[in-house]
């Protein structure tokens, strides 16, 4: 079968996500036959460098031999068993290992499937905790301007991206937003730390008035990814932790995108030295293989549900909660982190790619060039180009880019090597020339 045959069949049968399907008349989806490392191959032998890790999930390349082998082994033992009333080896091992890696004291793992399900779990759990504590009036949630926490109705309520949210506004719970510490919001000459402090003061002022009704404040630590890779100073997280403690409000860290080494530390919260009350993980957790999400929480939260009365328990579930294959992929991925010293290796890779991208700094088409860990981003100067145009020019140069508005970003798999980084940097440069 050729690319064009798969294209015709997909347009006839598959409704693609996050897509105005009519735009596929001009920008058709790319049929992928197989993957290897950072490369995706179509049915006619063309390859594309996956510069965005397939929506930020892939860590160790496509068709990674070690993850494949672990999954083959798991397939011969157990593919899945319901996690209510049962348990299994991969889910126990994964929970123990995550607890050892996360900020101390997050020893209870509750599983879901996609990232949005982790957001839903954290929100419901926070509300239910307060209810069990005799404070049923804590029914609202707070999030940051320009935040993203997923597309299901609860998650969308705490999301602040107009394009995804406005249409569904009549269906959503009210949730307030406080100013974002995004360094791009700075006045000329204002430091990232000063922007963070200014945003923290706004949070403080909001909670001083509304804390009795607020169950939790949810944040994406260090990088608001879907909001255009907005990066901010860790000072904000330290202040948010202290303010939430003072006002009896839970702090939910949504590390669905930034967890698992993406910002340079294993978890982004480490850079602020804080422990959230809930830590939401998904995306990279399985190395980009299978859907899996987890919400990690503390002894006090767990204890508030532990009771003779059934309804005081957390009765939430998804059919595939704690799927054995997904947990096994996650374990194989954690093995790679340990065995290959991935965080150290990534620092060297990041230095290399940053040096290759340095010429962008002075380019008049480029604004706010920034970098953290294995994320690079910049905005196209005013009157830039449509994201689809950038995508198209990227494909022409065998690089898979998917800009967010005027933000072009790179979030490559960690297995990228120096010649591949050269290819990526050259491709990006070529795209800029072509716009
Ligand atoms: C992607 C993302 C989600 C939603 O995860 P899905 O798996 O797409 O449901 C939630 N929060 C953040 C920060 C994300 O980047």
Short mmCIF file of C-alpha atoms and ligand atoms in Angstrom, two decimals:
data_model
loop_
_atom_site.label_atom_id
_atom_site.label_comp_id
_atom_site.label_asym_id
_atom_site.label_seq_id
_atom_site.Cartn_x
_atom_site.Cartn_y
_atom_site.Cartn_z
CA UNK A 1 0.00 0.00 0.00
CA UNK A 2 1.22 3.50 -0.83
CA UNK A 3 0.98 6.70 1.20
CA UNK A 4 -1.93 7.92 -0.90
CA UNK A 5 -4.01 4.78 -0.38
CA UNK A 6 -3.64 5.00 3.42
CA UNK A 7 -4.40 8.66 3.21
CA UNK A 8 -7.66 8.07 1.40
CA UNK A 9 -8.70 5.35 3.81
CA UNK A 10 -7.86 7.36 6.93
CA UNK A 11 -9.82 10.39 5.69
CA UNK A 12 -12.78 8.12 5.05
CA UNK A 13 -12.77 6.30 8.38
CA UNK A 14 -10.70 8.07 11.05
CA UNK A 15 -11.69 11.31 12.73
CA UNK A 16 -8.33 12.73 13.78
CA UNK A 17 -7.80 14.46 17.17
CA UNK A 18 -7.25 18.18 17.68
CA UNK A 19 -7.90 18.74 13.97
CA UNK A 20 -10.27 20.70 11.78
CA UNK A 21 -10.67 17.82 9.34
CA UNK A 22 -11.29 20.15 6.39
CA UNK A 23 -7.72 21.41 6.69
CA UNK A 24 -6.58 17.96 5.66
CA UNK A 25 -7.65 18.92 2.12
CA UNK A 26 -4.57 21.15 2.04
CA UNK A 27 -2.38 19.56 4.74
CA UNK A 28 -2.95 15.81 4.69
CA UNK A 29 -1.89 13.62 7.61
CA UNK A 30 1.33 11.66 7.17
CA UNK A 31 0.84 7.89 6.94
CA UNK A 32 3.49 6.18 9.07
CA UNK A 33 4.58 2.66 8.35
CA UNK A 34 7.18 2.14 11.06
CA UNK A 35 9.54 3.90 13.44
CA UNK A 36 13.13 3.49 14.58
CA UNK A 37 14.84 5.74 17.13
CA UNK A 38 14.03 9.39 16.44
CA UNK A 39 12.78 8.55 12.93
CA UNK A 40 9.30 7.89 11.61
CA UNK A 41 9.02 6.29 8.13
CA UNK A 42 6.19 6.60 5.66
CA UNK A 43 5.10 3.91 3.19
CA UNK A 44 7.37 5.19 0.44
CA UNK A 45 10.61 5.18 2.42
CA UNK A 46 10.73 8.86 3.42
CA UNK A 47 11.72 9.50 6.99
CA UNK A 48 10.90 12.29 9.43
CA UNK A 49 12.80 13.26 12.57
CA UNK A 50 10.26 13.24 15.41
CA UNK A 51 11.32 16.58 16.90
CA UNK A 52 8.30 16.74 19.21
CA UNK A 53 8.47 13.18 20.58
CA UNK A 54 5.01 12.36 19.17
CA UNK A 55 3.21 14.92 21.36
CA UNK A 56 5.83 14.77 24.12
CA UNK A 57 5.42 11.10 25.02
CA UNK A 58 8.43 9.41 23.47
CA UNK A 59 11.65 9.33 25.49
CA UNK A 60 13.84 6.55 24.14
CA UNK A 61 12.93 6.42 20.48
CA UNK A 62 10.39 4.49 18.47
CA UNK A 63 10.57 0.70 18.64
CA UNK A 64 13.12 0.74 21.43
CA UNK A 65 14.67 -2.73 21.65
CA UNK A 66 14.71 -2.84 25.45
CA UNK A 67 11.12 -1.71 25.94
CA UNK A 68 10.02 -4.08 23.18
CA UNK A 69 11.72 -6.98 24.92
CA UNK A 70 10.15 -6.18 28.30
CA UNK A 71 6.73 -6.02 26.66
CA UNK A 72 7.22 -9.34 24.88
CA UNK A 73 8.10 -10.91 28.20
CA UNK A 74 5.07 -9.35 29.88
CA UNK A 75 2.78 -10.50 27.06
CA UNK A 76 3.63 -14.09 27.87
CA UNK A 77 2.69 -13.60 31.53
CA UNK A 78 -0.22 -11.23 31.95
CA UNK A 79 -1.67 -8.59 29.64
CA UNK A 80 -4.22 -7.12 32.04
CA UNK A 81 -6.25 -7.79 35.13
CA UNK A 82 -8.69 -5.41 36.80
CA UNK A 83 -7.03 -3.54 39.65
CA UNK A 84 -10.09 -3.54 41.93
CA UNK A 85 -9.75 -6.63 44.08
CA UNK A 86 -6.55 -7.74 42.28
CA UNK A 87 -2.96 -6.68 42.00
CA UNK A 88 0.06 -7.70 39.93
CA UNK A 89 3.82 -7.48 39.85
CA UNK A 90 4.37 -4.57 37.42
CA UNK A 91 1.93 -2.23 39.21
CA UNK A 92 3.45 -2.94 42.63
CA UNK A 93 7.02 -2.51 41.42
CA UNK A 94 6.17 0.65 39.49
CA UNK A 95 4.41 2.23 42.48
CA UNK A 96 7.38 1.50 44.73
CA UNK A 97 9.88 2.86 42.25
CA UNK A 98 7.91 6.02 41.54
CA UNK A 99 7.58 6.67 45.28
CA UNK A 100 11.37 6.35 45.60
CA UNK A 101 11.93 8.81 42.74
CA UNK A 102 9.29 11.42 43.61
CA UNK A 103 9.64 14.06 46.33
CA UNK A 104 9.51 12.19 49.66
CA UNK A 105 6.10 11.44 51.09
CA UNK A 106 4.12 10.74 47.91
CA UNK A 107 3.80 7.05 48.68
CA UNK A 108 0.30 6.30 47.36
CA UNK A 109 -0.20 5.74 43.63
CA UNK A 110 -3.69 5.91 42.10
CA UNK A 111 -3.74 4.91 38.42
CA UNK A 112 -5.66 6.18 35.40
CA UNK A 113 -5.17 5.96 31.67
CA UNK A 114 -4.57 9.22 29.80
CA UNK A 115 -3.25 12.45 31.28
CA UNK A 116 -6.71 13.98 31.48
CA UNK A 117 -7.83 11.11 33.69
CA UNK A 118 -5.01 11.97 36.12
CA UNK A 119 -6.28 15.56 36.28
CA UNK A 120 -9.82 14.34 36.94
CA UNK A 121 -8.59 12.02 39.69
CA UNK A 122 -6.56 14.73 41.43
CA UNK A 123 -9.48 17.19 41.34
CA UNK A 124 -12.02 14.68 42.64
CA UNK A 125 -9.65 13.37 45.29
CA UNK A 126 -8.91 16.86 46.57
CA UNK A 127 -12.59 17.78 46.82
CA UNK A 128 -13.42 14.45 48.47
CA UNK A 129 -10.56 14.83 50.96
CA UNK A 130 -11.98 18.13 52.21
CA UNK A 131 -15.47 16.68 52.31
CA UNK A 132 -14.23 13.75 54.39
CA UNK A 133 -12.54 16.31 56.66
CA UNK A 134 -15.88 18.01 57.28
CA UNK A 135 -15.25 20.89 54.85
CA UNK A 136 -17.69 20.24 52.00
CA UNK A 137 -17.69 23.93 51.05
CA UNK A 138 -14.34 23.56 49.30
CA UNK A 139 -15.81 22.95 45.87
CA UNK A 140 -13.80 25.13 43.52
CA UNK A 141 -10.42 24.93 41.85
CA UNK A 142 -7.83 27.47 40.87
CA UNK A 143 -5.39 27.35 37.96
CA UNK A 144 -2.98 29.58 36.08
CA UNK A 145 -3.77 31.80 33.12
CA UNK A 146 -2.77 30.01 29.92
CA UNK A 147 -2.78 26.62 31.68
CA UNK A 148 -3.49 23.24 30.08
CA UNK A 149 -4.63 20.17 32.00
CA UNK A 150 -6.49 18.08 29.42
CA UNK A 151 -9.70 17.95 27.41
CA UNK A 152 -12.28 16.11 29.52
CA UNK A 153 -14.85 18.38 31.13
CA UNK A 154 -13.24 18.60 34.58
CA UNK A 155 -9.77 19.05 33.16
CA UNK A 156 -11.02 21.58 30.62
CA UNK A 157 -12.57 23.59 33.48
CA UNK A 158 -9.09 24.23 34.90
CA UNK A 159 -7.57 24.71 31.42
CA UNK A 160 -7.19 28.22 30.05
CA UNK A 161 -6.64 27.89 26.31
CA UNK A 162 -9.48 29.71 24.57
CA UNK A 163 -9.37 27.66 21.37
CA UNK A 164 -10.02 24.44 23.28
CA UNK A 165 -12.26 25.84 26.00
CA UNK A 166 -14.58 28.58 24.80
CA UNK A 167 -16.89 26.37 22.70
CA UNK A 168 -17.61 24.16 25.69
CA UNK A 169 -17.88 26.95 28.29
CA UNK A 170 -21.58 26.25 29.02
CA UNK A 171 -20.67 22.70 30.05
CA UNK A 172 -17.83 23.57 32.40
CA UNK A 173 -17.55 24.22 36.10
CA UNK A 174 -16.43 27.65 37.01
CA UNK A 175 -12.78 27.72 37.92
CA UNK A 176 -10.79 30.89 38.44
CA UNK A 177 -7.42 31.67 36.93
CA UNK A 178 -4.64 33.69 38.53
CA UNK A 179 -1.85 35.41 36.55
CA UNK A 180 0.82 33.16 35.10
CA UNK A 181 4.47 33.53 36.16
CA UNK A 182 5.47 32.94 32.49
CA UNK A 183 8.65 34.97 31.98
CA UNK A 184 7.29 36.18 28.64
CA UNK A 185 4.85 38.31 30.68
CA UNK A 186 7.72 40.40 31.99
CA UNK A 187 7.96 44.13 31.41
CA UNK A 188 11.14 45.16 29.54
CA UNK A 189 14.04 44.55 31.90
CA UNK A 190 11.97 42.64 34.46
CA UNK A 191 13.69 39.40 35.57
CA UNK A 192 11.98 36.02 35.43
CA UNK A 193 12.14 35.91 39.19
CA UNK A 194 10.43 39.27 39.51
CA UNK A 195 7.62 38.09 37.20
CA UNK A 196 7.30 34.98 39.37
CA UNK A 197 7.10 37.02 42.55
CA UNK A 198 4.48 39.32 41.03
CA UNK A 199 2.37 36.30 40.05
CA UNK A 200 2.81 34.77 43.51
CA UNK A 201 1.46 37.94 45.08
CA UNK A 202 -1.61 37.69 42.87
CA UNK A 203 -2.13 34.09 44.03
CA UNK A 204 -1.78 35.20 47.63
CA UNK A 205 -4.28 38.00 47.18
CA UNK A 206 -6.79 35.65 45.51
CA UNK A 207 -6.58 32.98 48.18
CA UNK A 208 -6.71 35.51 51.02
CA UNK A 209 -10.27 36.25 49.85
CA UNK A 210 -11.45 32.90 48.47
CA UNK A 211 -9.56 30.16 50.31
CA UNK A 212 -12.60 28.80 52.11
CA UNK A 213 -14.16 27.72 48.82
CA UNK A 214 -10.99 26.54 47.06
CA UNK A 215 -10.03 22.86 47.31
CA UNK A 216 -6.91 22.92 45.18
CA UNK A 217 -4.58 25.00 43.03
CA UNK A 218 -3.31 23.10 39.97
CA UNK A 219 -0.09 24.09 38.17
CA UNK A 220 2.23 22.83 35.46
CA UNK A 221 5.63 23.07 37.16
CA UNK A 222 8.24 25.23 35.33
CA UNK A 223 6.81 24.97 31.79
CA UNK A 224 3.28 25.62 30.56
CA UNK A 225 3.75 23.40 27.56
CA UNK A 226 0.45 23.58 25.65
CA UNK A 227 0.31 27.29 26.46
CA UNK A 228 3.26 27.77 24.10
CA UNK A 229 6.17 26.43 26.19
CA UNK A 230 5.92 29.30 28.65
CA UNK A 231 8.80 28.90 31.09
CA UNK A 232 9.00 30.40 34.55
CA UNK A 233 11.24 30.72 37.59
CA UNK A 234 11.14 27.98 40.25
CA UNK A 235 10.67 30.74 42.83
CA UNK A 236 6.97 30.70 41.92
CA UNK A 237 6.55 27.07 42.98
CA UNK A 238 8.21 27.68 46.35
CA UNK A 239 5.91 30.64 46.97
CA UNK A 240 2.84 28.69 45.77
CA UNK A 241 3.68 25.84 48.16
CA UNK A 242 3.98 28.21 51.09
CA UNK A 243 0.78 30.12 50.18
CA UNK A 244 -1.28 26.95 49.68
CA UNK A 245 -0.10 25.63 53.05
CA UNK A 246 -1.02 28.87 54.75
CA UNK A 247 -4.57 28.84 53.31
CA UNK A 248 -5.33 25.09 53.56
CA UNK A 249 -5.45 24.62 49.80
CA UNK A 250 -4.01 21.57 48.04
CA UNK A 251 -1.23 22.03 45.52
CA UNK A 252 -1.61 19.76 42.48
CA UNK A 253 1.53 19.47 40.33
CA UNK A 254 0.57 18.46 36.80
CA UNK A 255 3.86 16.96 35.57
CA UNK A 256 2.11 15.06 32.78
CA UNK A 257 4.31 16.80 30.21
CA UNK A 258 7.34 17.88 32.26
CA UNK A 259 7.94 14.74 34.35
CA UNK A 260 10.49 12.05 33.51
CA UNK A 261 13.48 14.28 32.89
CA UNK A 262 12.02 16.72 30.39
CA UNK A 263 13.12 19.84 32.31
CA UNK A 264 16.54 18.44 33.24
CA UNK A 265 15.65 16.96 36.63
CA UNK A 266 13.62 13.77 36.96
CA UNK A 267 10.61 15.76 38.18
CA UNK A 268 10.32 19.50 37.62
CA UNK A 269 9.25 20.10 41.26
CA UNK A 270 12.74 19.09 42.36
CA UNK A 271 14.09 22.37 40.99
CA UNK A 272 11.96 24.21 43.54
CA UNK A 273 12.56 21.69 46.32
CA UNK A 274 8.83 21.35 46.95
CA UNK A 275 6.46 18.45 47.45
CA UNK A 276 2.97 18.87 46.01
CA UNK A 277 -0.06 17.22 47.64
CA UNK A 278 -0.84 15.50 44.35
CA UNK A 279 1.62 14.70 41.55
CA UNK A 280 0.01 13.88 38.18
CA UNK A 281 2.08 11.84 35.71
CA UNK A 282 1.42 10.41 32.25
CA UNK A 283 2.84 10.98 28.71
CA UNK A 284 6.51 9.96 29.06
CA UNK A 285 5.78 7.48 31.85
CA UNK A 286 5.71 4.50 29.47
CA UNK A 287 8.44 5.89 27.23
CA UNK A 288 5.69 6.75 24.76
CA UNK A 289 4.41 3.18 24.32
CA UNK A 290 1.06 2.83 26.05
CA UNK A 291 -1.46 5.06 27.77
CA UNK A 292 -0.93 5.18 31.52
CA UNK A 293 -1.42 7.86 34.15
CA UNK A 294 -0.84 8.03 37.86
CA UNK A 295 -1.68 10.42 40.65
CA UNK A 296 0.69 10.19 43.58
CA UNK A 297 -0.36 11.51 46.96
CA UNK A 298 0.51 11.70 50.64
CA UNK A 299 -0.24 9.71 53.79
CA UNK A 300 -2.62 12.36 55.17
CA UNK A 301 -4.68 12.33 51.95
CA UNK A 302 -4.75 8.54 51.89
CA UNK A 303 -5.70 8.40 55.58
CA UNK A 304 -8.69 10.71 55.06
CA UNK A 305 -10.32 8.05 52.85
CA UNK A 306 -9.43 5.03 54.98
CA UNK A 307 -12.62 4.24 56.88
CA UNK A 308 -15.29 1.65 57.67
CA UNK A 309 -17.77 3.56 55.55
CA UNK A 310 -17.53 2.57 51.86
CA UNK A 311 -18.57 5.94 50.48
CA UNK A 312 -15.71 7.68 52.25
CA UNK A 313 -13.37 5.70 50.01
CA UNK A 314 -12.28 6.92 46.60
CA UNK A 315 -14.64 4.93 44.36
CA UNK A 316 -13.27 6.29 41.07
CA UNK A 317 -12.11 3.81 38.42
CA UNK A 318 -11.26 3.27 34.77
CA UNK A 319 -11.44 -0.19 33.20
CA UNK A 320 -7.76 -0.22 32.24
CA UNK A 321 -6.49 1.27 35.52
CA UNK A 322 -2.95 0.02 36.19
CA UNK A 323 -2.74 -2.03 32.98
CA UNK A 324 0.05 -4.59 33.33
CA UNK A 325 1.58 -4.03 29.89
CA UNK A 326 1.67 -0.27 30.38
CA UNK A 327 3.21 -0.63 33.85
CA UNK A 328 5.82 -2.99 32.42
CA UNK A 329 6.73 -0.48 29.70
CA UNK A 330 7.09 2.13 32.45
CA UNK A 331 9.41 -0.16 34.41
CA UNK A 332 11.54 -0.79 31.31
CA UNK A 333 11.73 2.95 30.78
CA UNK A 334 12.85 3.53 34.39
CA UNK A 335 15.53 0.84 33.89
CA UNK A 336 16.89 2.80 30.94
CA UNK A 337 17.03 5.98 33.03
CA UNK A 338 19.12 4.16 35.63
CA UNK A 339 21.33 2.03 33.41
CA UNK A 340 22.21 4.74 30.90
CA UNK A 341 22.61 7.73 33.23
CA UNK A 342 20.05 9.50 31.07
CA UNK A 343 19.82 12.79 32.98
CA UNK A 344 23.60 13.36 32.74
CA UNK A 345 23.70 12.35 29.10
CA UNK A 346 20.81 14.73 28.38
CA UNK A 347 22.74 17.66 29.86
CA UNK A 348 25.51 17.09 27.31
CA UNK A 349 23.02 16.70 24.48
CA UNK A 350 21.23 19.86 25.56
CA UNK A 351 24.51 21.79 25.51
CA UNK A 352 25.21 20.53 22.03
CA UNK A 353 21.79 21.40 20.61
CA UNK A 354 21.74 24.77 22.38
CA UNK A 355 25.06 25.63 20.73
CA UNK A 356 23.69 24.60 17.34
CA UNK A 357 20.62 26.79 17.89
CA UNK A 358 22.58 29.80 19.19
CA UNK A 359 22.57 31.58 15.79
CA UNK A 360 18.78 31.96 16.15
CA UNK A 361 19.40 34.40 18.99
CA UNK A 362 20.13 37.40 16.81
CA UNK A 363 17.69 36.57 14.03
CA UNK A 364 15.04 39.26 13.51
CA UNK A 365 12.36 36.59 12.90
CA UNK A 366 12.96 35.01 16.32
CA UNK A 367 11.73 36.25 19.69
CA UNK A 368 12.10 34.88 23.25
CA UNK A 369 14.51 32.07 22.42
CA UNK A 370 14.49 29.91 25.55
CA UNK A 371 15.54 26.51 26.75
CA UNK A 372 15.08 24.23 29.75
CA UNK A 373 16.31 20.65 29.92
CA UNK A 374 15.21 18.96 26.69
CA UNK A 375 12.82 21.73 25.57
CA UNK A 376 13.68 24.62 23.23
CA UNK A 377 11.21 27.26 22.07
CA UNK A 378 10.86 30.65 20.44
CA UNK A 379 8.14 32.78 18.90
CA UNK A 380 8.02 33.97 15.32
CA UNK A 381 8.12 37.74 15.18
CA UNK A 382 4.86 39.55 14.36
CA UNK A 383 3.21 38.49 11.15
CA UNK A 384 5.07 35.15 11.39
CA UNK A 385 3.54 32.16 9.69
CA UNK A 386 0.64 29.81 10.18
CA UNK A 387 1.51 26.71 12.24
CA UNK A 388 0.45 24.52 9.32
CA UNK A 389 2.89 26.31 7.00
CA UNK A 390 5.72 25.66 9.47
CA UNK A 391 4.65 22.04 9.73
CA UNK A 392 4.64 21.74 5.94
CA UNK A 393 8.08 23.31 5.52
CA UNK A 394 9.37 21.02 8.29
CA UNK A 395 8.09 17.91 6.53
CA UNK A 396 9.74 19.09 3.31
CA UNK A 397 13.02 18.98 5.26
CA UNK A 398 12.18 15.67 6.96
CA UNK A 399 11.61 17.24 10.36
CA UNK A 400 8.34 16.79 12.24
CA UNK A 401 7.39 20.14 13.80
CA UNK A 402 4.00 21.12 15.17
CA UNK A 403 4.02 24.74 16.30
CA UNK A 404 1.60 26.06 18.92
CA UNK A 405 0.33 29.35 17.48
CA UNK A 406 3.46 31.42 16.78
CA UNK A 407 5.58 29.26 19.10
CA UNK A 408 7.98 26.88 17.40
CA UNK A 409 9.47 24.35 19.80
CA UNK A 410 11.71 21.31 19.88
CA UNK A 411 11.16 18.48 22.34
CA UNK A 412 13.16 15.59 20.87
CA UNK A 413 13.38 12.04 22.20
CA UNK A 414 16.32 11.61 24.60
CA UNK A 415 18.03 9.12 22.29
CA UNK A 416 18.79 11.85 19.73
CA UNK A 417 22.50 11.81 18.80
CA UNK A 418 24.79 14.59 17.54
CA UNK A 419 24.38 14.02 13.77
CA UNK A 420 20.61 13.94 14.32
CA UNK A 421 20.79 17.20 16.28
CA UNK A 422 22.75 18.70 13.37
CA UNK A 423 20.04 17.50 11.00
CA UNK A 424 17.37 19.01 13.25
CA UNK A 425 19.11 22.37 13.64
CA UNK A 426 19.79 22.61 9.90
CA UNK A 427 16.20 21.64 9.13
CA UNK A 428 14.85 24.27 11.48
CA UNK A 429 17.10 26.90 9.95
CA UNK A 430 15.88 25.88 6.49
CA UNK A 431 12.26 26.23 7.63
CA UNK A 432 12.90 29.76 8.89
CA UNK A 433 14.52 30.76 5.58
CA UNK A 434 11.53 29.38 3.68
CA UNK A 435 8.78 31.17 5.62
C1 LIG B 1 -1.02 16.51 27.61
C2 LIG B 1 -1.32 17.10 28.94
C3 LIG B 1 -2.45 16.72 29.66
C4 LIG B 1 -3.49 15.75 29.12
O1 LIG B 1 -2.96 14.49 28.86
P1 LIG B 1 -3.72 13.54 27.79
O2 LIG B 1 -2.96 12.27 27.86
O3 LIG B 1 -3.58 14.23 26.46
O4 LIG B 1 -5.12 13.42 28.23
C5 LIG B 1 -2.64 17.27 30.90
N1 LIG B 1 -1.76 18.14 31.41
C6 LIG B 1 -0.66 18.54 30.75
C7 LIG B 1 0.29 19.49 31.40
C8 LIG B 1 -0.41 18.05 29.48
O5 LIG B 1 0.65 18.48 28.79
#
